[in-house]
PDB file of C-alpha atoms in Angstrom:
ATOM      1  CA  VAL A   1      13.534  12.304   5.015  1.00 44.00           C
ATOM      2  CA  LYS A   2      13.824  15.638   5.815  1.00 46.00           C
ATOM      3  CA  GLY A   3      15.887  17.937   4.984  1.00 45.00           C
ATOM      4  CA  GLY A   4      17.823  18.496   7.241  1.00 42.00           C
ATOM      5  CA  GLU A   5      18.298  15.824   8.863  1.00 45.00           C
ATOM      6  CA  GLN A   6      21.048  12.932   9.032  1.00 47.00           C
ATOM      7  CA  MET A   7      20.015   9.663   9.158  1.00 50.00           C
ATOM      8  CA  GLN A   8      22.529   6.468   9.085  1.00 58.00           C
ATOM      9  CA  SER A   9      21.450   4.414   6.175  1.00 74.00           C
ATOM     10  CA  ALA A  10      19.328   1.949   7.520  1.00 78.00           C
ATOM     11  CA  ASP A  11      17.376   3.275   9.257  1.00 83.00           C
ATOM     12  CA  ARG A  12      16.082   5.511   6.739  1.00 78.00           C
ATOM     13  CA  ILE A  13      15.225   3.220   4.554  1.00 81.00           C
ATOM     14  CA  GLU A  14      13.199   1.652   7.612  1.00 87.00           C
ATOM     15  CA  PHE A  15      11.679   4.856   8.149  1.00 85.00           C
ATOM     16  CA  LEU A  16      10.611   5.371   4.713  1.00 84.00           C
ATOM     17  CA  VAL A  17       9.282   1.793   4.494  1.00 88.00           C
ATOM     18  CA  HIS A  18       7.696   2.069   8.079  1.00 91.00           C
ATOM     19  CA  THR A  19       5.871   5.051   7.260  1.00 90.00           C
ATOM     20  CA  TYR A  20       5.063   5.251   3.641  1.00 91.00           C
ATOM     21  CA  ALA A  21       5.408   1.442   1.381  1.00 92.00           C
ATOM     22  CA  ASP A  22       1.772   0.377   2.157  1.00 92.00           C
ATOM     23  CA  ARG A  23       0.412   4.575   0.821  1.00 92.00           C
ATOM     24  CA  ILE A  24       1.699   3.816  -1.882  1.00 93.00           C
ATOM     25  CA  THR A  25       1.046   0.551  -2.390  1.00 93.00           C
ATOM     26  CA  ARG A  26      -2.574   2.374  -2.686  1.00 91.00           C
ATOM     27  CA  ILE A  27      -1.923   4.297  -4.809  1.00 91.00           C
ATOM     28  CA  GLY A  28      -0.156   2.851  -7.701  1.00 91.00           C
ATOM     29  CA  TYR A  29      -3.176   0.199  -6.651  1.00 91.00           C
ATOM     30  CA  THR A  30      -5.340   2.410  -8.515  1.00 88.00           C
ATOM     31  CA  TRP A  31      -3.282   3.486 -11.173  1.00 88.00           C
ATOM     32  CA  PHE A  32      -2.617  -0.197 -12.360  1.00 85.00           C
ATOM     33  CA  GLY A  33      -5.237  -2.467 -10.571  1.00 84.00           C
ATOM     34  CA  ASN A  34      -3.086  -5.042  -9.753  1.00 84.00           C
ATOM     35  CA  VAL A  35      -1.101  -5.583  -6.229  1.00 88.00           C
ATOM     36  CA  HIS A  36       2.333  -6.847  -9.043  1.00 87.00           C
ATOM     37  CA  ASP A  37       2.104  -3.055 -10.644  1.00 88.00           C
ATOM     38  CA  ALA A  38       1.768  -1.464  -6.690  1.00 90.00           C
ATOM     39  CA  GLN A  39       4.390  -3.412  -6.027  1.00 91.00           C
ATOM     40  CA  ASP A  40       6.956  -2.572  -8.663  1.00 91.00           C
ATOM     41  CA  VAL A  41       5.955   1.283  -8.269  1.00 91.00           C
ATOM     42  CA  CYS A  42       6.442   1.888  -4.233  1.00 92.00           C
ATOM     43  CA  GLN A  43      10.056   0.204  -4.762  1.00 92.00           C
ATOM     44  CA  THR A  44      10.318   2.521  -7.324  1.00 91.00           C
ATOM     45  CA  VAL A  45       9.832   5.308  -5.556  1.00 91.00           C
ATOM     46  CA  LEU A  46      11.077   4.273  -2.512  1.00 90.00           C
ATOM     47  CA  LEU A  47      14.097   4.297  -4.026  1.00 88.00           C
ATOM     48  CA  ARG A  48      14.084   7.824  -5.258  1.00 87.00           C
ATOM     49  CA  LEU A  49      13.008   9.024  -1.881  1.00 86.00           C
ATOM     50  CA  MET A  50      15.740   7.377  -0.222  1.00 83.00           C
ATOM     51  CA  THR A  51      18.216   9.277  -2.940  1.00 82.00           C
ATOM     52  CA  HIS A  52      16.599  12.582  -2.989  1.00 80.00           C
ATOM     53  CA  ASP A  53      15.810  14.236   0.245  1.00 76.00           C
ATOM     54  CA  CYS A  54      12.447  15.819   0.852  1.00 75.00           C
ATOM     55  CA  PRO A  55      12.957  20.232   0.015  1.00 75.00           C
ATOM     56  CA  ASP A  56      10.590  20.550   3.340  1.00 74.00           C
ATOM     57  CA  ASP A  57      11.393  19.754   7.107  1.00 75.00           C
ATOM     58  CA  SER A  58       7.375  20.062   7.907  1.00 80.00           C
ATOM     59  CA  PRO A  59       5.495  16.140   8.135  1.00 82.00           C
ATOM     60  CA  GLU A  60       2.488  18.011   5.639  1.00 85.00           C
ATOM     61  CA  ALA A  61       5.075  19.113   2.730  1.00 85.00           C
ATOM     62  CA  GLU A  62       6.954  15.464   2.749  1.00 85.00           C
ATOM     63  CA  ARG A  63       3.620  13.066   3.491  1.00 87.00           C
ATOM     64  CA  ALA A  64       2.349  15.618  -0.298  1.00 88.00           C
ATOM     65  CA  TRP A  65       6.052  15.202  -1.872  1.00 89.00           C
ATOM     66  CA  VAL A  66       6.088  11.177  -1.362  1.00 90.00           C
ATOM     67  CA  LEU A  67       2.530  11.377  -2.970  1.00 90.00           C
ATOM     68  CA  ARG A  68       4.028  13.535  -5.822  1.00 90.00           C
ATOM     69  CA  VAL A  69       6.560  10.993  -6.814  1.00 92.00           C
ATOM     70  CA  THR A  70       4.833   8.697  -6.409  1.00 92.00           C
ATOM     71  CA  ILE A  71       2.065   9.948  -9.491  1.00 90.00           C
ATOM     72  CA  ASN A  72       4.909  11.010 -11.287  1.00 90.00           C
ATOM     73  CA  VAL A  73       5.868   7.613 -11.361  1.00 91.00           C
ATOM     74  CA  CYS A  74       3.003   6.024 -11.905  1.00 90.00           C
ATOM     75  CA  LYS A  75       2.569   9.268 -15.011  1.00 88.00           C
ATOM     76  CA  ASP A  76       6.257   7.897 -16.316  1.00 87.00           C
ATOM     77  CA  ILE A  77       5.314   3.669 -15.980  1.00 84.00           C
ATOM     78  CA  LYS A  78       1.912   4.739 -17.787  1.00 82.00           C
ATOM     79  CA  ARG A  79       3.596   6.612 -20.621  1.00 81.00           C
ATOM     80  CA  SER A  80       6.912   3.783 -20.956  1.00 74.00           C
ATOM     81  CA  ALA A  81       7.039   1.888 -24.227  1.00 69.00           C
ATOM     82  CA  TRP A  82       7.210  -0.915 -22.265  1.00 61.00           C
ATOM     83  CA  PHE A  83       4.153  -0.736 -20.202  1.00 60.00           C
ATOM     84  CA  ARG A  84       2.660  -0.074 -23.824  1.00 58.00           C
ATOM     85  CA  ARG A  85       3.654  -3.230 -25.366  1.00 56.00           C
ATOM     86  CA  THR A  86       2.402  -5.791 -22.116  1.00 57.00           C
ATOM     87  CA  VAL A  87      -0.463  -6.620 -22.282  1.00 50.00           C
ATOM     88  CA  GLY A  88      -2.270  -8.831 -19.361  1.00 53.00           C
ATOM     89  CA  LEU A  89      -3.448 -12.269 -18.737  1.00 45.00           C
ATOM     90  CA  ASP A  90      -7.129 -13.602 -19.459  1.00 42.00           C
ATOM     91  CA  GLU A  91      -8.682 -13.270 -15.868  1.00 41.00           C
ATOM     92  CA  GLY A  92      -9.039 -17.307 -17.107  1.00 39.00           C
ATOM     93  CA  ALA A  93      -5.875 -17.916 -16.988  1.00 39.00           C
ATOM     94  CA  ALA A  94      -4.335 -15.823 -14.182  1.00 41.00           C
ATOM     95  CA  LEU A  95      -3.443 -16.044 -11.032  1.00 40.00           C
ATOM     96  CA  THR A  96      -5.961 -15.072  -8.361  1.00 44.00           C
ATOM     97  CA  VAL A  97      -4.659 -12.289  -6.269  1.00 42.00           C
ATOM     98  CA  GLU A  98      -5.937 -10.847  -2.892  1.00 46.00           C
ATOM     99  CA  LEU A  99      -7.313  -7.086  -3.108  1.00 46.00           C
ATOM    100  CA  PRO A 100      -4.882  -4.917  -0.494  1.00 49.00           C
ATOM    101  CA  GLU A 101      -8.271  -4.270   1.779  1.00 49.00           C
ATOM    102  CA  PRO A 102      -9.429  -8.180   2.815  1.00 51.00           C
ATOM    103  CA  GLY A 103     -13.689  -8.326   3.831  1.00 55.00           C
ATOM    104  CA  ASP A 104     -16.500  -6.408   1.808  1.00 62.00           C
ATOM    105  CA  ASP A 105     -14.914  -5.297  -1.568  1.00 71.00           C
ATOM    106  CA  THR A 106     -17.437  -3.977  -3.017  1.00 79.00           C
ATOM    107  CA  VAL A 107     -17.034  -0.210  -3.351  1.00 80.00           C
ATOM    108  CA  LEU A 108     -12.823  -1.108  -3.633  1.00 78.00           C
ATOM    109  CA  ARG A 109     -14.247  -2.689  -6.832  1.00 81.00           C
ATOM    110  CA  ALA A 110     -16.926  -0.544  -7.738  1.00 85.00           C
ATOM    111  CA  VAL A 111     -13.687   2.659  -7.466  1.00 85.00           C
ATOM    112  CA  GLN A 112     -11.557   0.142  -9.448  1.00 84.00           C
ATOM    113  CA  SER A 113     -13.739   0.288 -12.347  1.00 87.00           C
ATOM    114  CA  LEU A 114     -14.206   4.175 -13.344  1.00 88.00           C
ATOM    115  CA  PRO A 115     -11.526   5.507 -15.611  1.00 90.00           C
ATOM    116  CA  LEU A 116      -8.706   6.430 -14.325  1.00 86.00           C
ATOM    117  CA  LYS A 117      -8.508  10.494 -13.811  1.00 90.00           C
ATOM    118  CA  TYR A 118     -12.259   9.711 -11.500  1.00 91.00           C
ATOM    119  CA  ARG A 119      -9.567   6.544  -9.529  1.00 89.00           C
ATOM    120  CA  LYS A 120      -7.646   9.381  -9.244  1.00 87.00           C
ATOM    121  CA  VAL A 121      -9.164  12.374  -7.571  1.00 90.00           C
ATOM    122  CA  ILE A 122     -11.551   9.275  -5.511  1.00 89.00           C
ATOM    123  CA  TYR A 123      -8.389   8.296  -3.641  1.00 86.00           C
ATOM    124  CA  LEU A 124      -6.633  11.273  -2.720  1.00 87.00           C
ATOM    125  CA  HIS A 125      -9.951  12.846  -1.698  1.00 89.00           C
ATOM    126  CA  TYR A 126     -11.503  10.492   0.521  1.00 86.00           C
ATOM    127  CA  TYR A 127      -8.698   7.622   1.082  1.00 82.00           C
ATOM    128  CA  GLU A 128      -5.493  10.630   2.037  1.00 83.00           C
ATOM    129  CA  GLY A 129      -8.190  13.228   2.888  1.00 85.00           C
ATOM    130  CA  TYR A 130      -7.134  16.151   0.625  1.00 86.00           C
ATOM    131  CA  ALA A 131      -9.046  18.605  -0.177  1.00 90.00           C
ATOM    132  CA  VAL A 132      -9.515  19.586  -3.965  1.00 91.00           C
ATOM    133  CA  GLY A 133      -7.092  22.723  -4.494  1.00 91.00           C
ATOM    134  CA  GLU A 134      -4.234  20.517  -2.475  1.00 88.00           C
ATOM    135  CA  ILE A 135      -4.943  17.465  -5.013  1.00 89.00           C
ATOM    136  CA  SER A 136      -4.959  20.283  -8.187  1.00 89.00           C
ATOM    137  CA  LYS A 137      -1.570  20.770  -6.538  1.00 87.00           C
ATOM    138  CA  LEU A 138      -0.942  17.373  -6.633  1.00 85.00           C
ATOM    139  CA  LEU A 139      -1.854  16.623 -10.038  1.00 86.00           C
ATOM    140  CA  GLY A 140      -1.303  19.023 -11.921  1.00 88.00           C
ATOM    141  CA  LEU A 141      -4.943  20.112 -13.071  1.00 89.00           C
ATOM    142  CA  PRO A 142      -7.103  23.135 -12.453  1.00 93.00           C
ATOM    143  CA  PRO A 143      -9.470  23.048  -9.165  1.00 92.00           C
ATOM    144  CA  ASN A 144     -12.725  23.407 -10.813  1.00 94.00           C
ATOM    145  CA  LEU A 145     -11.927  19.892 -13.109  1.00 93.00           C
ATOM    146  CA  VAL A 146     -10.750  18.287 -10.091  1.00 92.00           C
ATOM    147  CA  SER A 147     -14.440  19.264  -8.678  1.00 93.00           C
ATOM    148  CA  THR A 148     -16.073  18.623 -11.619  1.00 94.00           C
ATOM    149  CA  HIS A 149     -14.141  14.845 -11.784  1.00 93.00           C
ATOM    150  CA  LEU A 150     -15.039  13.950  -8.355  1.00 93.00           C
ATOM    151  CA  THR A 151     -18.906  14.416  -8.703  1.00 93.00           C
ATOM    152  CA  ARG A 152     -18.725  12.787 -11.247  1.00 93.00           C
ATOM    153  CA  ALA A 153     -17.403   9.899  -9.912  1.00 92.00           C
ATOM    154  CA  LYS A 154     -19.929  10.038  -7.487  1.00 91.00           C
ATOM    155  CA  ARG A 155     -22.380   9.826  -9.649  1.00 92.00           C
ATOM    156  CA  LYS A 156     -20.798   6.734 -11.203  1.00 90.00           C
ATOM    157  CA  LEU A 157     -20.116   5.402  -7.236  1.00 88.00           C
ATOM    158  CA  ARG A 158     -23.922   5.583  -6.508  1.00 88.00           C
ATOM    159  CA  LYS A 159     -25.198   5.192  -9.871  1.00 89.00           C
ATOM    160  CA  GLN A 160     -22.790   1.164  -9.522  1.00 86.00           C
ATOM    161  CA  LEU A 161     -23.642   0.777  -5.421  1.00 85.00           C
ATOM    162  CA  GLY A 162     -27.210   1.283  -6.533  1.00 82.00           C
ATOM    163  CA  GLY A 163     -26.902   4.982  -3.724  1.00 72.00           C
ATOM    164  CA  GLU A 164     -30.147   7.211  -3.882  1.00 62.00           C
ATOM    165  CA  PRO A 165     -28.888  11.220  -5.207  1.00 56.00           C
ATOM    166  CA  ASN A 166     -29.600  11.721  -1.790  1.00 50.00           C
ATOM    167  CA  GLU A 167     -28.377   9.327  -0.273  1.00 46.00           C
ATOM    168  CA  GLN A 168     -24.616   9.833   2.006  1.00 47.00           C
ATOM    169  CA  THR A 169     -23.624   6.446   0.232  1.00 46.00           C
ATOM    170  CA  ILE A 170     -20.227   8.967  -0.749  1.00 51.00           C
ATOM    171  CA  SER A 171     -19.829  11.951   1.538  1.00 49.00           C
ATOM    172  CA  GLY A 172     -18.845  15.325   0.344  1.00 47.00           C
TER     173      GLY A 172
END
């Protein structure tokens, strides 16, 4: 995982899974909106993490690196010919899949209904705690565009969730 550490293969796999699998799966779910594709993303990212070392030894840099790898895997899957040719099952015929977070999922459903460009910044900002500048670097977007996406996403969420403009439904 970290450049200077020499972990045994089984220990390294266990460390990666326990430390990052949930976060990777949630990012995949944010991108694709279903558990199965999110699990595919997680598996692909974990395989990449096992074969490559983080270029920096700090935990913050490692976390950012894992997120960057995850985002790149999501982009690769979205661009792939296989993904472009697949068709989702009709809702009536599909199996019911539980969302990753149990309980009241009103906010999660509202976030999932946003366009991908807004879902990505909302997830990284509110769920992962990244600032606009950090999101800019992770996604390769100008900081002003990230701020615009956050503002527009919050506006859409506020409208969907019935919040007033001055109400702190989504803090920012």
